[in-house]
Tab-separated table of C-alpha atoms in Angstrom:
chain	number	residue	atom	x	y	z
A	1	MET	CA	-7.489	1.578	-211.254
A	2	ALA	CA	-7.388	5.180	-209.285
A	3	PHE	CA	-4.615	7.144	-209.255
A	4	THR	CA	-2.838	10.757	-208.702
A	5	ARG	CA	-0.411	13.555	-210.527
A	6	LYS	CA	2.497	14.048	-208.748
A	7	ALA	CA	2.596	17.929	-207.813
A	8	SER	CA	5.815	20.175	-207.403
A	9	LYS	CA	6.550	23.199	-207.039
A	10	ASP	CA	8.255	25.300	-209.282
A	11	HIS	CA	10.681	28.406	-207.886
A	12	SER	CA	11.175	29.663	-210.910
A	13	ILE	CA	7.762	31.108	-210.849
A	14	ILE	CA	8.361	32.972	-208.291
A	15	ILE	CA	11.680	34.209	-209.024
A	16	LEU	CA	10.166	35.682	-212.592
A	17	LEU	CA	6.731	36.942	-210.496
A	18	ILE	CA	9.987	39.122	-208.770
A	19	ILE	CA	12.042	40.180	-211.575
A	20	GLY	CA	9.071	41.145	-213.594
A	21	THR	CA	7.200	43.297	-211.300
A	22	ALA	CA	10.480	44.944	-210.152
A	23	CYS	CA	10.861	45.606	-214.264
A	24	LEU	CA	7.596	46.680	-214.707
A	25	GLY	CA	8.040	48.979	-211.717
A	26	LEU	CA	11.037	50.684	-212.224
A	27	GLY	CA	10.586	50.650	-216.263
A	28	SER	CA	7.152	52.642	-215.707
A	29	ILE	CA	8.222	55.069	-212.994
A	30	SER	CA	11.208	55.821	-214.758
A	31	ALA	CA	9.336	56.448	-218.089
A	32	TRP	CA	6.765	58.813	-216.468
A	33	LYS	CA	9.505	60.602	-214.452
A	34	ALA	CA	12.102	61.156	-217.302
A	35	GLY	CA	10.170	60.363	-220.358
A	36	ILE	CA	6.113	61.269	-220.364
A	37	ILE	CA	6.497	64.284	-217.776
A	38	PRO	CA	8.972	66.248	-219.719
A	39	ILE	CA	7.232	65.828	-223.327
A	40	GLN	CA	3.712	66.604	-221.529
A	41	GLN	CA	6.126	70.119	-219.726
A	42	SER	CA	7.334	70.605	-223.709
A	43	LEU	CA	4.020	70.272	-224.704
A	44	GLU	CA	2.013	72.617	-222.665
A	45	SER	CA	5.219	75.211	-223.018
A	46	ASN	CA	3.880	76.030	-226.475
A	47	HIS	CA	1.550	78.953	-224.586
A	48	TRP	CA	3.679	80.123	-222.240
A	49	PRO	CA	5.516	84.192	-222.641
A	50	ARG	CA	8.714	84.664	-223.547
A	51	VAL	CA	10.896	87.044	-222.097
A	52	SER	CA	14.135	88.157	-222.336
A	53	CYS	CA	16.848	86.344	-219.904
A	54	GLN	CA	20.616	86.998	-219.133
A	55	ILE	CA	22.702	84.194	-218.212
A	56	ILE	CA	24.372	84.754	-214.863
A	57	ARG	CA	26.212	81.644	-214.705
A	58	SER	CA	27.548	78.981	-217.143
A	59	GLU	CA	29.862	76.064	-216.404
A	60	VAL	CA	30.263	72.206	-216.296
A	61	LYS	CA	30.114	70.585	-213.247
A	62	GLU	CA	31.883	68.099	-211.914
A	63	SER	CA	30.875	65.192	-209.113
A	64	ILE	CA	31.230	61.490	-208.817
A	65	ASP	CA	28.109	59.493	-209.101
A	66	GLU	CA	27.327	57.867	-205.541
A	67	ASN	CA	25.580	54.846	-207.288
A	68	ASP	CA	28.371	54.082	-209.135
A	69	THR	CA	30.998	51.291	-207.635
A	70	ASP	CA	33.972	52.372	-210.639
A	71	GLN	CA	33.336	56.141	-209.188
A	72	THR	CA	32.727	57.296	-212.370
A	73	ILE	CA	32.662	61.279	-212.849
A	74	VAL	CA	29.305	62.843	-214.128
A	75	TYR	CA	29.422	65.758	-216.078
A	76	GLU	CA	26.505	68.136	-215.925
A	77	ALA	CA	25.802	71.847	-217.317
A	78	MET	CA	24.991	74.300	-214.812
A	79	VAL	CA	23.569	77.563	-216.760
A	80	LEU	CA	21.748	79.941	-214.727
A	81	SER	CA	19.638	82.827	-215.669
A	82	GLN	CA	17.519	85.992	-214.897
A	83	TYR	CA	14.610	87.316	-216.136
A	84	ILE	CA	11.730	89.685	-215.048
A	85	PHE	CA	8.401	88.821	-215.084
A	86	ARG	CA	4.922	90.601	-214.116
A	87	GLY	CA	7.479	93.004	-211.962
A	88	HIS	CA	9.330	90.457	-210.597
A	89	THR	CA	12.565	88.940	-210.906
A	90	TYR	CA	13.345	85.317	-210.858
A	91	ASN	CA	16.392	83.026	-211.477
A	92	THR	CA	16.084	79.686	-213.051
A	93	GLY	CA	18.697	77.350	-213.387
A	94	ARG	CA	16.860	75.124	-215.911
A	95	TYR	CA	17.785	75.347	-219.495
A	96	THR	CA	15.323	72.568	-220.816
A	97	PHE	CA	13.174	69.820	-219.771
A	98	GLY	CA	14.758	66.659	-218.982
A	99	GLU	CA	17.969	67.676	-218.399
A	100	TYR	CA	20.629	64.707	-216.752
A	101	ALA	CA	24.186	64.105	-215.855
A	102	SER	CA	26.536	62.180	-217.983
A	103	SER	CA	30.086	60.678	-218.153
A	104	LYS	CA	30.274	62.603	-221.603
A	105	ARG	CA	31.952	65.534	-220.818
A	106	ASN	CA	31.680	67.232	-224.365
A	107	ASP	CA	27.466	67.167	-224.265
A	108	SER	CA	27.975	69.653	-221.296
A	109	VAL	CA	30.539	71.662	-223.067
A	110	LYS	CA	28.249	72.154	-225.964
A	111	THR	CA	25.387	72.638	-223.825
A	112	VAL	CA	27.836	75.606	-221.999
A	113	ALA	CA	29.223	76.948	-224.991
A	114	LYS	CA	25.356	77.886	-226.457
A	115	TYR	CA	24.837	79.662	-223.414
A	116	PRO	CA	27.947	82.294	-222.311
A	117	LEU	CA	28.410	83.693	-219.140
A	118	GLY	CA	26.752	87.574	-219.597
A	119	THR	CA	24.404	86.892	-223.111
A	120	THR	CA	20.826	87.388	-223.832
A	121	HIS	CA	18.633	84.541	-224.471
A	122	THR	CA	14.764	84.254	-224.928
A	123	CYS	CA	13.494	82.289	-221.807
A	124	PHE	CA	9.538	80.538	-221.690
A	125	VAL	CA	8.186	81.069	-218.253
A	126	ASN	CA	5.137	78.954	-217.008
A	127	PRO	CA	2.687	81.773	-216.113
A	128	ALA	CA	0.628	79.653	-213.750
A	129	ASN	CA	4.851	79.341	-211.844
A	130	PRO	CA	6.722	82.055	-212.588
A	131	ALA	CA	9.405	80.793	-210.955
A	132	GLU	CA	9.424	78.263	-213.839
A	133	ALA	CA	10.713	78.941	-216.581
A	134	VAL	CA	13.599	77.150	-219.429
A	135	LEU	CA	15.895	78.413	-222.247
A	136	ASN	CA	14.815	75.471	-225.011
A	137	ARG	CA	11.598	74.064	-224.641
A	138	ASN	CA	12.286	71.506	-227.361
A	139	ILE	CA	13.061	67.741	-225.964
A	140	VAL	CA	16.481	66.680	-225.908
A	141	ASN	CA	17.509	63.057	-227.581
A	142	GLU	CA	18.100	62.027	-224.233
A	143	VAL	CA	14.304	61.911	-222.687
A	144	TRP	CA	13.665	60.171	-225.815
A	145	ILE	CA	16.154	57.475	-225.503
A	146	PHE	CA	15.004	57.362	-222.154
A	147	LEU	CA	11.867	57.061	-222.602
A	148	VAL	CA	12.273	53.974	-225.260
A	149	ALA	CA	15.016	51.995	-222.980
A	150	SER	CA	12.550	52.851	-219.457
A	151	LEU	CA	9.286	51.735	-221.649
A	152	THR	CA	11.580	48.222	-223.113
A	153	ILE	CA	12.062	47.400	-219.283
A	154	ALA	CA	8.466	47.520	-218.273
A	155	ILE	CA	7.283	45.946	-221.401
A	156	VAL	CA	9.739	42.854	-220.614
A	157	GLY	CA	8.710	43.567	-217.168
A	158	ALA	CA	5.383	42.693	-218.040
A	159	GLY	CA	5.975	40.074	-220.003
A	160	LEU	CA	7.625	38.126	-217.419
A	161	LEU	CA	4.830	38.636	-214.879
A	162	LEU	CA	2.074	37.207	-218.346
A	163	PHE	CA	4.365	34.346	-218.699
A	164	ALA	CA	5.113	33.230	-214.676
A	165	LEU	CA	0.933	34.126	-214.359
A	166	GLY	CA	0.859	31.425	-217.308
A	167	ALA	CA	-1.540	34.195	-218.555
A	168	TYR	CA	-0.514	33.856	-222.376
A	169	PRO	CA	-3.126	32.723	-224.640
A	170	LYS	CA	-3.339	28.932	-225.208
A	171	ARG	CA	-2.334	29.745	-229.198
A	172	TRP	CA	0.827	31.241	-227.923
A	173	GLN	CA	2.187	28.479	-225.912
A	174	LYS	CA	4.157	25.915	-227.566
A	175	ASN	CA	2.510	22.740	-227.598
A	176	SER	CA	3.678	19.640	-224.916
A	177	HIS	CA	3.554	17.385	-227.905
A	178	THR	CA	4.658	17.157	-231.850
A	179	ARG	CA	2.571	14.661	-233.191
A	180	VAL	CA	4.515	12.351	-235.354
A	181	SER	CA	3.513	12.696	-238.964
A	182	GLU	CA	1.375	9.887	-241.044
A	183	ALA	CA	2.908	11.122	-243.935
A	184	SER	CA	5.125	9.007	-246.103
A	185	ILE	CA	8.378	11.107	-247.227
A	186	GLY	CA	9.381	7.983	-249.520
A	187	PHE	CA	13.179	8.041	-250.595
A	188	THR	CA	15.080	10.559	-249.376
A	189	ALA	CA	18.801	11.843	-247.989
A	190	LEU	CA	19.788	11.289	-244.488
A	191	PHE	CA	21.338	14.415	-243.282
A	192	PRO	CA	24.028	14.106	-239.904
A	193	GLU	CA	22.901	15.284	-236.744
A	194	VAL	CA	25.125	17.637	-236.760
A	195	GLY	CA	27.004	18.590	-239.935
A	196	ALA	CA	30.639	18.856	-240.752
A	197	GLY	CA	30.921	22.325	-241.506
A	198	GLN	CA	28.742	22.966	-238.498
A	199	GLN	CA	31.772	20.874	-236.044
A	200	LEU	CA	34.435	22.701	-237.863
A	201	ILE	CA	33.402	26.447	-237.221
A	202	GLY	CA	32.177	25.906	-233.770
A	203	SER	CA	34.962	23.569	-232.486
A	204	THR	CA	37.131	26.331	-233.982
A	205	VAL	CA	35.488	29.602	-232.959
A	206	LEU	CA	35.032	27.495	-228.921
A	207	SER	CA	38.608	26.781	-229.346
A	208	ALA	CA	40.394	30.047	-230.720
A	209	THR	CA	38.208	31.973	-228.234
A	210	TRP	CA	39.288	30.026	-225.125
A	211	ASN	CA	42.563	29.864	-225.850
A	212	GLY	CA	42.730	33.435	-227.325
A	213	LEU	CA	41.669	34.832	-223.992
A	214	LEU	CA	44.126	32.344	-221.580
A	215	LEU	CA	46.774	33.649	-224.049
A	216	ALA	CA	45.742	37.226	-223.480
A	217	ALA	CA	45.389	36.539	-219.832
A	218	PHE	CA	48.869	34.932	-219.641
A	219	TYR	CA	50.813	38.214	-221.210
A	220	HIS	CA	48.932	40.739	-218.988
A	221	VAL	CA	50.355	38.225	-215.958
A	222	TRP	CA	53.744	37.771	-217.751
A	223	SER	CA	53.448	41.930	-218.406
A	224	ASN	CA	52.709	42.736	-215.093
A	225	ASN	CA	55.381	40.725	-213.639
A	226	ASN	CA	58.210	42.643	-215.138
A	227	GLN	CA	57.953	40.576	-218.184
A	228	ALA	CA	59.261	37.019	-216.420
A	229	MET	CA	57.532	33.654	-215.724
A	230	PRO	CA	54.444	33.978	-212.881
A	231	ASP	CA	54.961	32.740	-209.730
A	232	LEU	CA	54.051	28.923	-208.868
A	233	THR	CA	50.685	30.164	-207.332
A	234	THR	CA	49.430	32.145	-210.619
A	235	LEU	CA	50.726	29.043	-212.771
A	236	LEU	CA	48.769	26.899	-211.006
A	237	ILE	CA	45.198	29.010	-210.782
A	238	LEU	CA	45.800	28.951	-214.540
A	239	SER	CA	46.631	25.256	-215.379
A	240	PRO	CA	42.971	23.998	-215.205
A	241	PHE	CA	42.567	26.426	-218.047
A	242	VAL	CA	45.845	25.765	-220.237
A	243	LEU	CA	43.996	21.805	-219.686
A	244	VAL	CA	40.569	22.626	-221.023
A	245	GLY	CA	42.306	24.766	-223.624
A	246	SER	CA	44.555	21.747	-224.549
A	247	LEU	CA	41.661	19.250	-224.973
A	248	LEU	CA	39.480	21.812	-226.960
A	249	LEU	CA	42.865	22.818	-229.318
A	250	PHE	CA	43.155	18.630	-229.674
A	251	ILE	CA	39.073	18.441	-230.422
A	252	ASN	CA	39.498	20.899	-233.025
A	253	ILE	CA	42.688	19.447	-234.631
A	254	ARG	CA	40.702	16.541	-234.992
A	255	ILE	CA	37.948	17.674	-236.676
A	256	ILE	CA	40.024	19.139	-238.819
A	257	LEU	CA	42.094	16.085	-239.568
A	258	SER	CA	38.661	14.586	-240.190
A	259	SER	CA	37.695	16.926	-242.447
A	260	PHE	CA	39.889	15.382	-245.190
A	261	ASN	CA	38.228	12.075	-245.015
A	262	PRO	CA	35.929	10.750	-247.180
A	263	ARG	CA	32.446	12.169	-246.470
A	264	PRO	CA	29.240	9.492	-246.581
A	265	SER	CA	25.739	10.686	-248.316
A	266	LEU	CA	23.272	7.603	-247.387
A	267	PHE	CA	20.120	7.704	-248.725
A	268	ILE	CA	17.171	5.650	-247.793
A	269	SER	CA	14.124	3.760	-249.073
A	270	GLU	CA	11.866	5.624	-246.945
A	271	GLY	CA	12.344	8.743	-244.935
A	272	ALA	CA	9.924	7.755	-242.441
A	273	PRO	CA	9.549	4.504	-242.275
A	274	ARG	CA	6.763	2.624	-239.825
A	275	LEU	CA	7.725	0.149	-237.014
A	276	GLY	CA	8.366	-2.944	-238.974
A	277	GLN	CA	8.558	-1.653	-242.621
A	278	PRO	CA	11.703	-2.752	-244.084
A	279	VAL	CA	13.626	-0.262	-245.555
A	280	VAL	CA	17.109	-0.004	-247.702
A	281	ILE	CA	19.964	2.355	-247.017
A	282	GLU	CA	22.428	3.052	-249.900
A	283	ILE	CA	25.733	4.571	-249.033
A	284	PHE	CA	28.592	6.412	-251.084
A	285	PHE	CA	31.315	7.564	-249.957
A	286	SER	CA	33.337	10.331	-251.963
A	287	GLN	CA	36.815	10.143	-253.253
A	288	ARG	CA	39.199	7.945	-251.652
A	289	SER	CA	36.750	5.492	-250.181
A	290	GLU	CA	39.703	2.905	-250.474
A	291	ARG	CA	40.684	4.392	-247.198
A	292	ILE	CA	38.467	2.983	-245.236
A	293	SER	CA	39.248	-0.490	-243.830
A	294	ASN	CA	35.798	-1.108	-241.667
A	295	LEU	CA	32.275	-0.003	-242.142
A	296	SER	CA	29.477	-0.535	-239.412
A	297	LEU	CA	25.873	0.555	-239.137
A	298	SER	CA	23.693	0.390	-236.341
A	299	LEU	CA	20.252	0.907	-235.696
A	300	LYS	CA	19.319	2.729	-232.404
A	301	GLY	CA	16.486	3.818	-229.883
A	302	THR	CA	17.090	6.190	-227.408
A	303	GLU	CA	14.969	7.613	-224.291
A	304	SER	CA	16.004	11.583	-223.175
A	305	ALA	CA	14.141	13.081	-220.254
A	306	GLN	CA	14.573	16.603	-218.766
A	307	TYR	CA	14.021	17.683	-215.467
A	308	LYS	CA	15.095	20.537	-213.511
A	309	GLU	CA	17.609	19.688	-210.640
A	310	GLY	CA	17.920	23.163	-208.794
A	311	SER	CA	18.505	25.953	-211.226
A	312	ASN	CA	19.752	23.687	-213.580
A	313	THR	CA	18.128	21.693	-216.483
A	314	ARG	CA	19.602	18.240	-217.380
A	315	THR	CA	18.161	15.453	-219.308
A	316	ASP	CA	19.324	11.820	-219.251
A	317	HIS	CA	19.436	9.444	-222.053
A	318	ASN	CA	18.933	5.879	-221.978
A	319	VAL	CA	19.758	3.740	-224.810
A	320	PHE	CA	17.059	1.088	-224.978
A	321	PHE	CA	17.974	-0.433	-228.748
A	322	ASP	CA	21.032	-0.702	-230.290
A	323	GLN	CA	21.517	-3.529	-232.913
A	324	GLU	CA	23.847	-3.820	-235.695
A	325	ILE	CA	23.124	-3.756	-239.011
A	326	PHE	CA	26.097	-3.663	-240.895
A	327	ASP	CA	29.576	-4.229	-239.867
A	328	ALA	CA	32.034	-5.645	-242.579
A	329	ALA	CA	35.708	-5.237	-243.232
A	330	VAL	CA	36.443	-3.056	-246.061
A	331	HIS	CA	38.871	-3.830	-249.249
A	332	GLY	CA	39.817	-1.311	-252.208
A	333	SER	CA	37.573	0.928	-253.114
A	334	PHE	CA	33.912	0.778	-253.559
A	335	GLU	CA	31.118	2.745	-255.072
A	336	LYS	CA	27.875	2.107	-253.377
A	337	LEU	CA	27.084	-0.096	-250.583
A	338	GLN	CA	23.606	-1.524	-249.283
A	339	VAL	CA	22.439	-2.252	-246.081
A	340	SER	CA	18.403	-3.513	-245.339
A	341	PHE	CA	16.849	-3.468	-241.870
A	342	GLN	CA	13.453	-2.935	-240.393
A	343	VAL	CA	12.799	-1.153	-236.548
A	344	PRO	CA	10.858	-3.885	-234.333
A	345	ASN	CA	6.872	-3.805	-234.869
A	346	THR	CA	7.503	-4.510	-230.912
A	347	SER	CA	8.880	-1.425	-230.333
A	348	MET	CA	7.905	2.441	-229.776
A	349	HIS	CA	7.901	4.537	-232.352
A	350	THR	CA	9.192	8.463	-232.484
A	351	PHE	CA	7.918	10.448	-229.453
A	352	LYS	CA	8.679	14.742	-229.416
A	353	GLY	CA	7.335	16.083	-226.078
A	354	LYS	CA	8.496	19.315	-224.934
A	355	HIS	CA	10.681	17.424	-221.905
A	356	ASN	CA	10.505	13.689	-223.306
A	357	ALA	CA	11.112	12.265	-226.381
A	358	ILE	CA	11.970	9.069	-228.004
A	359	ASP	CA	14.406	9.309	-230.959
A	360	TRP	CA	15.677	6.857	-233.496
A	361	SER	CA	18.682	7.205	-235.461
A	362	ILE	CA	21.229	5.283	-237.490
A	363	GLU	CA	25.100	5.599	-236.657
A	364	LEU	CA	27.611	5.183	-238.950
A	365	HIS	CA	31.321	4.259	-238.101
A	366	ALA	CA	34.199	3.981	-240.688
A	367	GLU	CA	37.397	3.295	-239.398
A	368	ILE	CA	40.445	4.866	-241.327
A	369	ARG	CA	43.663	3.520	-241.486
A	370	ARG	CA	46.415	5.292	-239.847
A	371	TRP	CA	43.784	8.955	-239.586
A	372	THR	CA	40.789	9.898	-237.434
A	373	ASP	CA	37.985	7.681	-238.113
A	374	ILE	CA	34.408	8.505	-239.049
A	375	SER	CA	31.269	8.770	-236.939
A	376	GLU	CA	28.379	9.655	-237.611
A	377	SER	CA	24.666	10.237	-236.295
A	378	TYR	CA	21.944	10.429	-238.842
A	379	PRO	CA	18.278	10.888	-237.180
A	380	LEU	CA	15.403	8.841	-238.405
A	381	VAL	CA	11.771	9.460	-237.602
A	382	VAL	CA	9.851	6.432	-236.942
A	383	ARG	CA	6.260	6.037	-237.693
A	384	PRO	CA	3.712	4.341	-235.458
A	385	LEU	CA	2.343	0.800	-237.275
A	386	PRO	CA	-0.258	0.707	-240.313
A	387	ILE	CA	-3.515	-0.001	-238.624
A	388	ALA	CA	-3.740	-3.526	-239.070
A	389	LYS	CA	-7.171	-5.892	-239.348
A	390	GLU	CA	-8.132	-7.799	-236.821
A	391	GLU	CA	-6.757	-11.194	-237.964
A	392	ASP	CA	-3.032	-9.736	-238.489
A	393	ILE	CA	-2.761	-9.024	-235.687
A	394	ARG	CA	0.160	-11.593	-233.920
B	1	MET	CA	-24.523	9.001	-202.364
B	2	ASN	CA	-21.851	11.357	-204.251
B	3	GLU	CA	-20.354	9.403	-207.021
B	4	ILE	CA	-19.339	9.713	-210.340
B	5	LYS	CA	-18.007	6.721	-212.730
B	6	ILE	CA	-17.334	5.865	-216.419
B	7	GLU	CA	-18.293	2.536	-217.646
B	8	LEU	CA	-16.032	0.972	-220.545
B	9	VAL	CA	-16.758	-2.003	-222.513
B	10	GLN	CA	-12.519	-2.250	-222.013
B	11	GLY	CA	-9.614	-0.684	-220.735
B	12	TYR	CA	-7.366	-1.840	-223.631
B	13	TYR	CA	-7.409	0.148	-227.086
B	14	ARG	CA	-5.631	-0.063	-230.780
B	15	PRO	CA	-4.784	3.505	-232.068
B	16	LEU	CA	-7.738	4.587	-233.990
B	17	ASP	CA	-9.820	2.251	-231.839
B	18	VAL	CA	-13.130	4.075	-231.310
B	19	ILE	CA	-13.683	4.212	-226.967
B	20	THR	CA	-17.236	4.300	-226.634
B	21	GLY	CA	-18.357	4.340	-223.018
B	22	ARG	CA	-21.266	6.272	-220.626
B	23	VAL	CA	-20.501	8.446	-218.196
B	24	ILE	CA	-23.054	7.543	-214.719
B	25	TRP	CA	-23.419	10.163	-211.429
B	26	ASN	CA	-25.260	10.719	-209.116
B	27	LEU	CA	-24.525	13.269	-206.722
B	28	GLU	CA	-25.616	15.374	-203.597
B	29	LYS	CA	-25.636	18.854	-205.035
B	30	PRO	CA	-26.405	19.754	-208.583
B	31	PRO	CA	-23.109	19.712	-211.325
B	32	HIS	CA	-23.796	23.017	-213.315
B	33	ALA	CA	-22.142	20.285	-216.229
B	34	ILE	CA	-20.727	16.966	-216.326
B	35	ALA	CA	-17.240	16.633	-218.062
B	36	VAL	CA	-15.184	13.884	-219.881
B	37	GLU	CA	-11.532	13.705	-220.807
B	38	ILE	CA	-9.549	11.783	-222.139
B	39	GLY	CA	-5.547	12.157	-222.463
B	40	TRP	CA	-1.935	10.789	-221.775
B	41	PHE	CA	1.027	11.948	-219.500
B	42	THR	CA	4.616	11.333	-219.061
B	43	GLU	CA	6.002	9.669	-215.646
B	44	GLY	CA	9.430	8.818	-214.785
B	45	ARG	CA	12.622	10.710	-214.595
B	46	GLY	CA	11.683	13.910	-216.975
B	47	SER	CA	9.574	17.059	-216.052
B	48	THR	CA	5.521	15.808	-217.442
B	49	ASP	CA	4.786	16.100	-220.608
B	50	SER	CA	0.295	15.994	-221.224
B	51	HIS	CA	-2.109	16.309	-223.878
B	52	ILE	CA	-5.781	16.192	-223.708
B	53	GLU	CA	-7.138	14.495	-226.807
B	54	PHE	CA	-10.544	14.553	-226.377
B	55	ASP	CA	-13.007	15.957	-223.443
B	56	MET	CA	-16.433	16.869	-223.692
B	57	GLN	CA	-19.136	18.547	-221.027
B	58	TRP	CA	-22.756	18.311	-220.601
B	59	ILE	CA	-24.584	21.061	-219.010
B	60	THR	CA	-26.641	19.685	-216.606
B	61	GLU	CA	-28.274	20.578	-213.013
B	62	SER	CA	-29.389	17.336	-212.211
B	63	THR	CA	-28.028	15.636	-209.498
B	64	SER	CA	-28.345	11.873	-211.214
B	65	GLY	CA	-28.165	11.058	-215.202
B	66	PHE	CA	-26.066	9.017	-217.406
B	67	GLU	CA	-24.551	10.498	-221.180
B	68	ASN	CA	-23.641	7.994	-223.838
B	69	PHE	CA	-19.478	9.331	-225.318
B	70	SER	CA	-17.494	7.688	-228.233
B	71	PHE	CA	-14.126	9.236	-229.331
B	72	GLN	CA	-11.895	7.737	-231.635
B	73	LEU	CA	-7.974	7.519	-231.053
B	74	PRO	CA	-5.503	8.709	-232.790
B	75	ALA	CA	-2.929	6.913	-234.022
B	76	SER	CA	-0.371	8.235	-231.554
B	77	PRO	CA	1.071	7.900	-228.917
B	78	TYR	CA	1.169	4.592	-227.854
B	79	SER	CA	1.292	3.682	-224.024
B	80	PHE	CA	5.019	2.637	-223.365
B	81	CYS	CA	7.431	1.944	-220.562
B	82	GLY	CA	10.841	2.348	-220.459
B	83	THR	CA	13.580	2.833	-218.003
B	84	LEU	CA	13.290	6.832	-218.224
B	85	ILE	CA	9.718	7.495	-219.630
B	86	GLU	CA	6.452	5.858	-219.141
B	87	LEU	CA	3.724	7.471	-221.031
B	88	ILE	CA	-0.120	6.782	-219.391
B	89	TRP	CA	-3.573	6.766	-221.068
B	90	TYR	CA	-6.517	7.736	-218.946
B	91	ILE	CA	-9.995	8.662	-218.697
B	92	GLN	CA	-11.300	10.965	-216.548
B	93	ALA	CA	-15.302	12.226	-215.305
B	94	ARG	CA	-15.804	15.326	-213.350
B	95	PRO	CA	-18.980	17.328	-211.991
B	96	LYS	CA	-17.579	21.007	-212.986
B	97	LYS	CA	-18.859	22.064	-209.350
B	98	GLY	CA	-16.761	20.503	-206.226
B	99	ASN	CA	-13.923	18.375	-206.162
B	100	LEU	CA	-15.238	14.937	-206.971
B	101	GLN	CA	-13.344	13.701	-209.762
B	102	TRP	CA	-13.166	9.825	-211.499
B	103	ARG	CA	-10.076	8.250	-213.242
B	104	ALA	CA	-8.336	5.210	-214.851
B	105	GLN	CA	-5.897	4.376	-216.799
B	106	LEU	CA	-6.487	2.781	-220.660
B	107	VAL	CA	-4.051	1.259	-222.683
B	108	VAL	CA	-3.517	2.504	-226.322
B	109	ALA	CA	-1.242	0.245	-228.234
B	110	PRO	CA	-1.584	-1.866	-231.424
B	111	HIS	CA	-1.089	-5.231	-229.636
B	112	LEU	CA	-2.945	-4.017	-226.421
B	113	GLN	CA	0.088	-4.206	-223.880
B	114	VAL	CA	2.173	-1.365	-222.863
B	115	VAL	CA	4.998	-1.338	-225.558
B	116	LYS	CA	7.987	-2.434	-223.143
B	117	LEU	CA	11.354	-0.679	-224.201
């Protein structure tokens, strides 16, 4: 019974390697040149001799950032000072370690204001290279900010490389399989997969964001069109977005309406039943249970398989078991219902892999007269069969 | 002759059963070690999940020999076959040096049959 496993290439690993290498390389080089070197020079300058220097130029220089497609103007303080060291006259345009151009003009104006034209200040001269001198040997904030940002990029790059090479310690790697616990939970409450509050908040945020952006876009078009209706082409382009927004709004309204429904509470005699184990579910409704006209419960088993398709990750589902365990018309209000069922002992227990899963759930559906119905899904962990003796096996 | 194989009493087990077997090898070159591994993996629509439940090594330079082993299976997962996913248990033996490998499927399920979804 020999067999082989299929092998598959993962192009995402190659992309991670490229991105990781680029981030690590660029981050390291930036951290070295714009961070480490200025700090190192500042520390070395503690032993540099002081001389008197005169400011012979002090102005803010404007230029266009060549790397920026938006043609942003950047500003740089141009401070030129002149000094005499060992009988020779030098000029230096460097006023501190780690100088940067910035889109904020104020920073450059402040620097220029500190060193007005014609004033005299103290310079620190590199005795090994007298042409090198600075007015301020302290590390400016920009150096620290640049160093932290560059190191962060380098660390992220290193992390991506390690991940791509599978070099993380095995104990850090997420276990491929979460074994279903053998422990009994006992009598417990069941909770829906997605809470009513989560649904309400999620749908409201999504609908408000989408329709808000759509309204903003429509207003922008309308005001640019001299406050007249947009032309047909623009309307056609906007129409799919309007349809999606309408759908989201409709769903949101349904969820808001359903928040006024009676709320079901489910309790189960064993929170993690074994295959073949009889269990009892008790169902309570908050006020207004008389509005329910029909109530049904079903036990559902689903396979889920996650896979990559190109750059997308997809998950396919297949319901392999769907059995109605309760279905009845309801007349008047009621306090409590009890339903008995068991997961077939020939079926499969709950299984959780990284990409594949077997899940069980209790599906509740309550019809409400002239209102949105209640539909909830309650996940259920199903444990393996108890280990029986030889003579008990059928 | 260059072969390695595992002798088992049977190929079907219930959860928590003890798998008892013997790995026998007859190799052309010294293996450095002989390894036996028991685990499972998934096949089907989804990406593969896998887990090694048991592995054992015997350090040896003998080109031929045998070793006995026993291992208690866990309570789960069962061998199963669905529309999207299939979970397959296996047992494998290989020398540490070289590409030679012997593998066989096992069934681990309470009714000694693959669970059909």
